[in-house]
PDB file of C-alpha atoms and ligand atoms in Angstrom:
ATOM      1  CA  MET A   1      -0.059  -0.026  -0.013  1.00 47.00           C
ATOM      2  CA  GLN A   2       1.336   3.535  -0.742  1.00 53.00           C
ATOM      3  CA  ALA A   3       1.913   6.010   1.925  1.00 51.00           C
ATOM      4  CA  ASN A   4      -0.941   8.345   0.890  1.00 53.00           C
ATOM      5  CA  GLU A   5      -3.377   5.215   0.692  1.00 54.00           C
ATOM      6  CA  GLN A   6      -2.315   4.211   4.068  1.00 53.00           C
ATOM      7  CA  GLY A   7      -3.225   7.689   5.091  1.00 54.00           C
ATOM      8  CA  THR A   8      -6.620   7.701   3.521  1.00 57.00           C
ATOM      9  CA  ALA A   9      -7.309   4.275   5.217  1.00 54.00           C
ATOM     10  CA  ALA A  10      -6.467   5.873   8.524  1.00 51.00           C
ATOM     11  CA  GLN A  11      -8.602   8.619   8.029  1.00 58.00           C
ATOM     12  CA  GLN A  12     -11.431   6.293   7.060  1.00 81.00           C
ATOM     13  CA  LEU A  13     -11.349   4.402  10.372  1.00 91.00           C
ATOM     14  CA  ARG A  14     -14.747   4.379  11.918  1.00 96.00           C
ATOM     15  CA  ILE A  15     -14.151   5.689  15.496  1.00 98.00           C
ATOM     16  CA  ALA A  16     -17.062   6.125  17.980  1.00 98.00           C
ATOM     17  CA  VAL A  17     -17.091   7.577  21.410  1.00 98.00           C
ATOM     18  CA  TYR A  18     -19.211   6.013  24.258  1.00 98.00           C
ATOM     19  CA  PRO A  19     -19.435   8.824  27.073  1.00 98.00           C
ATOM     20  CA  GLY A  20     -20.797   8.349  30.508  1.00 97.00           C
ATOM     21  CA  SER A  21     -20.103   8.482  34.154  1.00 96.00           C
ATOM     22  CA  PHE A  22     -19.632   4.776  34.588  1.00 97.00           C
ATOM     23  CA  ASP A  23     -19.948   5.054  38.394  1.00 97.00           C
ATOM     24  CA  PRO A  24     -19.253   2.041  38.102  1.00 98.00           C
ATOM     25  CA  VAL A  25     -19.628   0.344  34.991  1.00 98.00           C
ATOM     26  CA  THR A  26     -22.477  -2.318  34.864  1.00 98.00           C
ATOM     27  CA  TYR A  27     -23.392  -5.372  32.917  1.00 98.00           C
ATOM     28  CA  GLY A  28     -25.944  -2.895  30.998  1.00 98.00           C
ATOM     29  CA  HIS A  29     -22.994  -0.693  30.042  1.00 98.00           C
ATOM     30  CA  LEU A  30     -20.730  -3.755  29.169  1.00 98.00           C
ATOM     31  CA  ASP A  31     -23.578  -4.882  26.771  1.00 98.00           C
ATOM     32  CA  ILE A  32     -23.472  -1.768  24.821  1.00 98.00           C
ATOM     33  CA  ILE A  33     -19.770  -1.620  24.704  1.00 98.00           C
ATOM     34  CA  ARG A  34     -19.515  -5.204  23.414  1.00 98.00           C
ATOM     35  CA  ARG A  35     -22.281  -4.605  20.765  1.00 98.00           C
ATOM     36  CA  SER A  36     -21.077  -1.101  19.650  1.00 98.00           C
ATOM     37  CA  ALA A  37     -17.399  -2.444  19.299  1.00 98.00           C
ATOM     38  CA  LYS A  38     -18.708  -4.783  16.684  1.00 98.00           C
ATOM     39  CA  GLN A  39     -20.056  -1.861  14.590  1.00 97.00           C
ATOM     40  CA  PHE A  40     -16.898   0.382  14.751  1.00 98.00           C
ATOM     41  CA  ASP A  41     -13.141   0.035  14.185  1.00 98.00           C
ATOM     42  CA  GLN A  42     -12.524   1.652  17.302  1.00 98.00           C
ATOM     43  CA  LEU A  43     -14.553   2.415  20.551  1.00 98.00           C
ATOM     44  CA  ILE A  44     -13.375   4.857  22.883  1.00 98.00           C
ATOM     45  CA  VAL A  45     -15.273   4.626  26.326  1.00 98.00           C
ATOM     46  CA  ALA A  46     -14.774   7.744  27.874  1.00 98.00           C
ATOM     47  CA  VAL A  47     -15.639   8.749  31.614  1.00 98.00           C
ATOM     48  CA  LEU A  48     -17.015  12.072  32.016  1.00 96.00           C
ATOM     49  CA  ASN A  49     -15.103  14.066  34.524  1.00 93.00           C
ATOM     50  CA  ASN A  50     -18.301  15.794  36.040  1.00 83.00           C
ATOM     51  CA  THR A  51     -17.894  18.127  39.047  1.00 72.00           C
ATOM     52  CA  SER A  52     -21.547  18.568  39.428  1.00 72.00           C
ATOM     53  CA  LYS A  53     -22.210  15.067  40.219  1.00 77.00           C
ATOM     54  CA  ASN A  54     -20.804  13.514  43.412  1.00 89.00           C
ATOM     55  CA  PRO A  55     -19.417   9.972  42.162  1.00 95.00           C
ATOM     56  CA  LEU A  56     -18.613   7.084  44.356  1.00 95.00           C
ATOM     57  CA  PHE A  57     -15.626   6.257  42.364  1.00 96.00           C
ATOM     58  CA  THR A  58     -12.712   8.786  41.038  1.00 96.00           C
ATOM     59  CA  VAL A  59     -12.141   8.981  37.366  1.00 97.00           C
ATOM     60  CA  GLU A  60      -8.955   6.915  37.723  1.00 97.00           C
ATOM     61  CA  GLU A  61     -10.873   4.253  39.475  1.00 97.00           C
ATOM     62  CA  ARG A  62     -13.643   4.165  37.038  1.00 98.00           C
ATOM     63  CA  LYS A  63     -11.153   3.921  34.212  1.00 98.00           C
ATOM     64  CA  GLU A  64      -9.133   1.064  35.738  1.00 98.00           C
ATOM     65  CA  MET A  65     -12.503  -0.781  36.218  1.00 98.00           C
ATOM     66  CA  LEU A  66     -13.349  -0.150  32.566  1.00 98.00           C
ATOM     67  CA  ARG A  67     -10.039  -1.384  31.446  1.00 98.00           C
ATOM     68  CA  GLU A  68     -10.304  -4.685  33.593  1.00 98.00           C
ATOM     69  CA  VAL A  69     -13.887  -5.567  32.141  1.00 98.00           C
ATOM     70  CA  THR A  70     -12.971  -4.643  28.684  1.00 98.00           C
ATOM     71  CA  SER A  71      -9.538  -6.187  28.575  1.00 98.00           C
ATOM     72  CA  ASP A  72     -10.701  -9.020  26.168  1.00 98.00           C
ATOM     73  CA  ILE A  73     -12.055  -6.639  23.432  1.00 98.00           C
ATOM     74  CA  PRO A  74      -9.136  -5.569  21.282  1.00 97.00           C
ATOM     75  CA  ASN A  75     -10.749  -2.279  19.505  1.00 98.00           C
ATOM     76  CA  VAL A  76     -11.988  -0.884  22.963  1.00 98.00           C
ATOM     77  CA  THR A  77      -9.705   2.019  24.629  1.00 98.00           C
ATOM     78  CA  ILE A  78     -10.530   3.912  27.869  1.00 98.00           C
ATOM     79  CA  ASP A  79     -10.210   7.600  28.203  1.00 98.00           C
ATOM     80  CA  SER A  80     -11.804  10.553  30.233  1.00 98.00           C
ATOM     81  CA  PHE A  81     -12.542  14.240  29.490  1.00 97.00           C
ATOM     82  CA  ARG A  82     -13.668  17.322  30.947  1.00 95.00           C
ATOM     83  CA  ASP A  83     -14.877  19.219  28.161  1.00 95.00           C
ATOM     84  CA  LEU A  84     -17.961  19.513  25.667  1.00 96.00           C
ATOM     85  CA  THR A  85     -18.457  16.026  24.650  1.00 97.00           C
ATOM     86  CA  VAL A  86     -18.609  17.081  20.907  1.00 98.00           C
ATOM     87  CA  ARG A  87     -15.062  18.663  21.261  1.00 98.00           C
ATOM     88  CA  PHE A  88     -13.604  15.500  23.009  1.00 98.00           C
ATOM     89  CA  VAL A  89     -14.985  13.368  20.156  1.00 98.00           C
ATOM     90  CA  LYS A  90     -13.300  15.666  17.434  1.00 98.00           C
ATOM     91  CA  SER A  91     -10.074  15.652  19.282  1.00 97.00           C
ATOM     92  CA  ARG A  92     -10.003  11.664  19.055  1.00 97.00           C
ATOM     93  CA  GLN A  93     -10.956  11.897  15.130  1.00 96.00           C
ATOM     94  CA  ALA A  94     -14.258  10.337  15.987  1.00 97.00           C
ATOM     95  CA  ASN A  95     -17.613  11.411  14.597  1.00 96.00           C
ATOM     96  CA  VAL A  96     -20.160   9.172  16.301  1.00 98.00           C
ATOM     97  CA  ILE A  97     -21.545   9.357  19.876  1.00 98.00           C
ATOM     98  CA  ILE A  98     -22.939   6.134  21.293  1.00 98.00           C
ATOM     99  CA  ARG A  99     -25.786   6.358  23.975  1.00 98.00           C
ATOM    100  CA  GLY A 100     -27.766   3.561  25.346  1.00 97.00           C
ATOM    101  CA  ILE A 101     -31.470   3.925  25.922  1.00 97.00           C
ATOM    102  CA  ARG A 102     -33.599   1.736  28.621  1.00 96.00           C
ATOM    103  CA  SER A 103     -36.832   3.677  28.623  1.00 94.00           C
ATOM    104  CA  VAL A 104     -38.948   6.467  27.409  1.00 94.00           C
ATOM    105  CA  THR A 105     -37.625   8.592  30.197  1.00 93.00           C
ATOM    106  CA  ASP A 106     -33.854   7.843  28.728  1.00 94.00           C
ATOM    107  CA  PHE A 107     -35.164   8.803  25.402  1.00 95.00           C
ATOM    108  CA  GLU A 108     -36.327  12.001  26.156  1.00 96.00           C
ATOM    109  CA  TYR A 109     -33.294  13.035  28.024  1.00 96.00           C
ATOM    110  CA  GLU A 110     -31.105  11.504  25.415  1.00 97.00           C
ATOM    111  CA  LEU A 111     -32.953  13.477  22.672  1.00 97.00           C
ATOM    112  CA  THR A 112     -32.442  16.678  24.294  1.00 97.00           C
ATOM    113  CA  LEU A 113     -28.780  15.787  24.663  1.00 96.00           C
ATOM    114  CA  ALA A 114     -28.316  14.615  21.277  1.00 98.00           C
ATOM    115  CA  SER A 115     -30.047  17.733  19.753  1.00 98.00           C
ATOM    116  CA  THR A 116     -27.773  20.089  21.714  1.00 98.00           C
ATOM    117  CA  ASN A 117     -24.752  18.163  20.553  1.00 98.00           C
ATOM    118  CA  ARG A 118     -26.008  18.511  16.902  1.00 97.00           C
ATOM    119  CA  LEU A 119     -26.405  22.204  17.512  1.00 98.00           C
ATOM    120  CA  LEU A 120     -23.037  22.456  18.756  1.00 98.00           C
ATOM    121  CA  ASP A 121     -21.417  20.411  15.761  1.00 98.00           C
ATOM    122  CA  SER A 122     -23.375  18.878  13.087  1.00 97.00           C
ATOM    123  CA  GLU A 123     -20.866  16.550  11.910  1.00 97.00           C
ATOM    124  CA  ILE A 124     -21.038  14.434  14.809  1.00 98.00           C
ATOM    125  CA  ASP A 125     -23.985  12.027  15.029  1.00 97.00           C
ATOM    126  CA  THR A 126     -25.535  10.241  17.890  1.00 98.00           C
ATOM    127  CA  ILE A 127     -26.245   6.694  17.524  1.00 98.00           C
ATOM    128  CA  PHE A 128     -28.600   4.988  20.013  1.00 97.00           C
ATOM    129  CA  MET A 129     -28.308   1.400  21.203  1.00 97.00           C
ATOM    130  CA  MET A 130     -31.372  -0.081  22.760  1.00 96.00           C
ATOM    131  CA  THR A 131     -30.802  -1.870  26.064  1.00 94.00           C
ATOM    132  CA  ASN A 132     -30.772  -5.635  26.181  1.00 96.00           C
ATOM    133  CA  PRO A 133     -34.142  -6.006  27.877  1.00 95.00           C
ATOM    134  CA  LYS A 134     -32.183  -8.181  30.535  1.00 95.00           C
ATOM    135  CA  TYR A 135     -30.755  -4.879  31.797  1.00 96.00           C
ATOM    136  CA  SER A 136     -33.425  -2.489  30.998  1.00 95.00           C
ATOM    137  CA  TYR A 137     -33.888  -1.626  34.906  1.00 95.00           C
ATOM    138  CA  LEU A 138     -30.152  -1.550  35.551  1.00 97.00           C
ATOM    139  CA  SER A 139     -28.307   1.643  36.411  1.00 97.00           C
ATOM    140  CA  SER A 140     -25.113   2.485  38.341  1.00 97.00           C
ATOM    141  CA  SER A 141     -27.306   4.124  40.982  1.00 96.00           C
ATOM    142  CA  ILE A 142     -29.297   1.085  41.768  1.00 97.00           C
ATOM    143  CA  VAL A 143     -26.028  -1.108  41.925  1.00 98.00           C
ATOM    144  CA  LYS A 144     -24.518   1.484  44.564  1.00 97.00           C
ATOM    145  CA  GLU A 145     -27.802   1.536  46.481  1.00 96.00           C
ATOM    146  CA  ILE A 146     -27.866  -2.456  46.830  1.00 97.00           C
ATOM    147  CA  ALA A 147     -24.069  -2.591  47.476  1.00 96.00           C
ATOM    148  CA  MET A 148     -24.137   0.058  50.115  1.00 94.00           C
ATOM    149  CA  PHE A 149     -26.440  -2.153  52.020  1.00 94.00           C
ATOM    150  CA  LYS A 150     -24.484  -5.270  51.545  1.00 92.00           C
ATOM    151  CA  GLY A 151     -26.988  -6.503  49.017  1.00 94.00           C
ATOM    152  CA  TYR A 152     -26.233  -9.340  46.138  1.00 93.00           C
ATOM    153  CA  VAL A 153     -24.994  -7.454  43.000  1.00 96.00           C
ATOM    154  CA  SER A 154     -23.236 -10.331  41.270  1.00 96.00           C
ATOM    155  CA  GLU A 155     -25.854 -10.583  38.447  1.00 96.00           C
ATOM    156  CA  LEU A 156     -25.620  -6.709  37.911  1.00 98.00           C
ATOM    157  CA  VAL A 157     -21.912  -6.131  37.663  1.00 98.00           C
ATOM    158  CA  PRO A 158     -18.753  -8.204  36.893  1.00 98.00           C
ATOM    159  CA  GLU A 159     -16.910  -9.762  39.791  1.00 97.00           C
ATOM    160  CA  GLU A 160     -14.020  -7.229  39.701  1.00 96.00           C
ATOM    161  CA  ILE A 161     -16.631  -4.452  40.291  1.00 98.00           C
ATOM    162  CA  GLU A 162     -18.243  -6.276  43.037  1.00 97.00           C
ATOM    163  CA  LYS A 163     -15.085  -6.427  44.784  1.00 97.00           C
ATOM    164  CA  ARG A 164     -14.323  -2.740  44.282  1.00 97.00           C
ATOM    165  CA  LEU A 165     -18.059  -2.033  45.721  1.00 97.00           C
ATOM    166  CA  ASP A 166     -17.126  -4.059  48.695  1.00 95.00           C
ATOM    167  CA  GLU A 167     -13.818  -2.429  49.441  1.00 94.00           C
ATOM    168  CA  LYS A 168     -15.280   1.043  48.778  1.00 94.00           C
ATOM    169  CA  PHE A 169     -18.225   0.664  51.187  1.00 93.00           C
ATOM    170  CA  LYS A 170     -15.931  -1.152  53.635  1.00 87.00           C
ATOM    171  CA  SER A 171     -13.632   1.937  53.791  1.00 80.00           C
ATOM    172  CA  ARG A 172     -16.515   4.376  54.153  1.00 75.00           C
ATOM    173  CA  SER A 173     -18.113   2.544  57.049  1.00 66.00           C
TER     174      SER A 173
HETATM  175  P1  ADP B 201     -24.580   9.499  32.153  1.00 72.33           P
HETATM  176  O1  ADP B 201     -24.470  10.027  33.601  1.00 72.33           O
HETATM  177  O2  ADP B 201     -23.808   9.946  31.260  1.00 72.33           O
HETATM  178  O3  ADP B 201     -26.130   9.136  31.905  1.00 72.33           O
HETATM  179  P2  ADP B 201     -24.131   6.567  32.527  1.00 72.33           P
HETATM  180  O4  ADP B 201     -22.976   6.009  33.114  1.00 72.33           O
HETATM  181  O5  ADP B 201     -25.382   6.466  33.665  1.00 72.33           O
HETATM  182  O6  ADP B 201     -23.957   7.988  32.388  1.00 72.33           O
HETATM  183  O7  ADP B 201     -24.679   5.950  31.329  1.00 72.33           O
HETATM  184  C1  ADP B 201     -23.944   6.278  30.092  1.00 72.33           C
HETATM  185  C2  ADP B 201     -24.811   5.654  29.048  1.00 72.33           C
HETATM  186  O8  ADP B 201     -25.256   4.343  29.056  1.00 72.33           O
HETATM  187  C3  ADP B 201     -26.243   6.382  28.779  1.00 72.33           C
HETATM  188  O9  ADP B 201     -26.504   6.634  27.537  1.00 72.33           O
HETATM  189  C4  ADP B 201     -27.058   5.596  29.502  1.00 72.33           C
HETATM  190  O10 ADP B 201     -28.408   5.572  29.061  1.00 72.33           O
HETATM  191  C5  ADP B 201     -26.527   4.133  29.188  1.00 72.33           C
HETATM  192  N1  ADP B 201     -26.913   3.019  29.835  1.00 72.33           N
HETATM  193  C6  ADP B 201     -26.823   3.034  31.386  1.00 72.33           C
HETATM  194  N2  ADP B 201     -27.481   1.690  31.950  1.00 72.33           N
HETATM  195  C7  ADP B 201     -27.689   1.148  30.759  1.00 72.33           C
HETATM  196  C8  ADP B 201     -28.337  -0.038  30.695  1.00 72.33           C
HETATM  197  N3  ADP B 201     -28.570  -0.816  31.695  1.00 72.33           N
HETATM  198  N4  ADP B 201     -28.796  -0.478  29.520  1.00 72.33           N
HETATM  199  C9  ADP B 201     -28.392   0.149  28.353  1.00 72.33           C
HETATM  200  N5  ADP B 201     -27.861   1.478  28.336  1.00 72.33           N
HETATM  201  C10 ADP B 201     -27.559   1.874  29.697  1.00 72.33           C
END
C-alpha cells in the first residue's frame, strides 16, 4: 500500500465514543460496549469528569474498572474528559457518539442531549443502542444502593466491580 493510501485508510477508520459516568460500569454498559465495538473499528469509552455529580469512584478508579472488564475486547480503549462531549469526540478523530436507551424517560433526556450536540457540531452523529431487555432496569445508582446495604449485585456487575464496591463501602463504614 502506498503511503497516501495508508493515510486515507487511517482517515476512514470508523471511530465512536461512548461517553458516560460509569460510576461504576454495569453489565448494561458492558452489553452496549460489546455490541457497539462490533459496529466500529475503534470504540473509545470515555469517563466524563463531571464536577456537578458526586461520584462514588474517582475518574481513575472508573477508568481502571473499565479497563479490567473490557480487556478482552481489542478495539476498545478507555479515556476520560472534562470538556464538551463534541469537542472531545473531534479531538479523537471520531464522529459518532454512542448512547444507550433503557426507557422512554432515557429517550426524552437523550433526545435533548443529542439535539444540543447536533447544534454544537452537526458533523457528529449520536447513535442509540437499545438496551438488552435483561438490563432495562439496571443503573449504576441501583447497583450502588444495593451494594451500600450489602445486597447481592453479582448479576448486575462483573466480579471485579463487585469487589471494588465491597472495598469502597468497607472503607467508608
Ligand atoms: P450518564 O451520567 O452520562 O447518563 P451513565 O454511566 O449512567 O452516564 O450512562 C452512560 C450511558 O449508558 C447512557 O447513555 C445510559 O443511558 C446508558 N446506560 C446506562 N445503563 C444502561 C443499561 N442498563 N442498558 C443500556 N444502556 C444503559
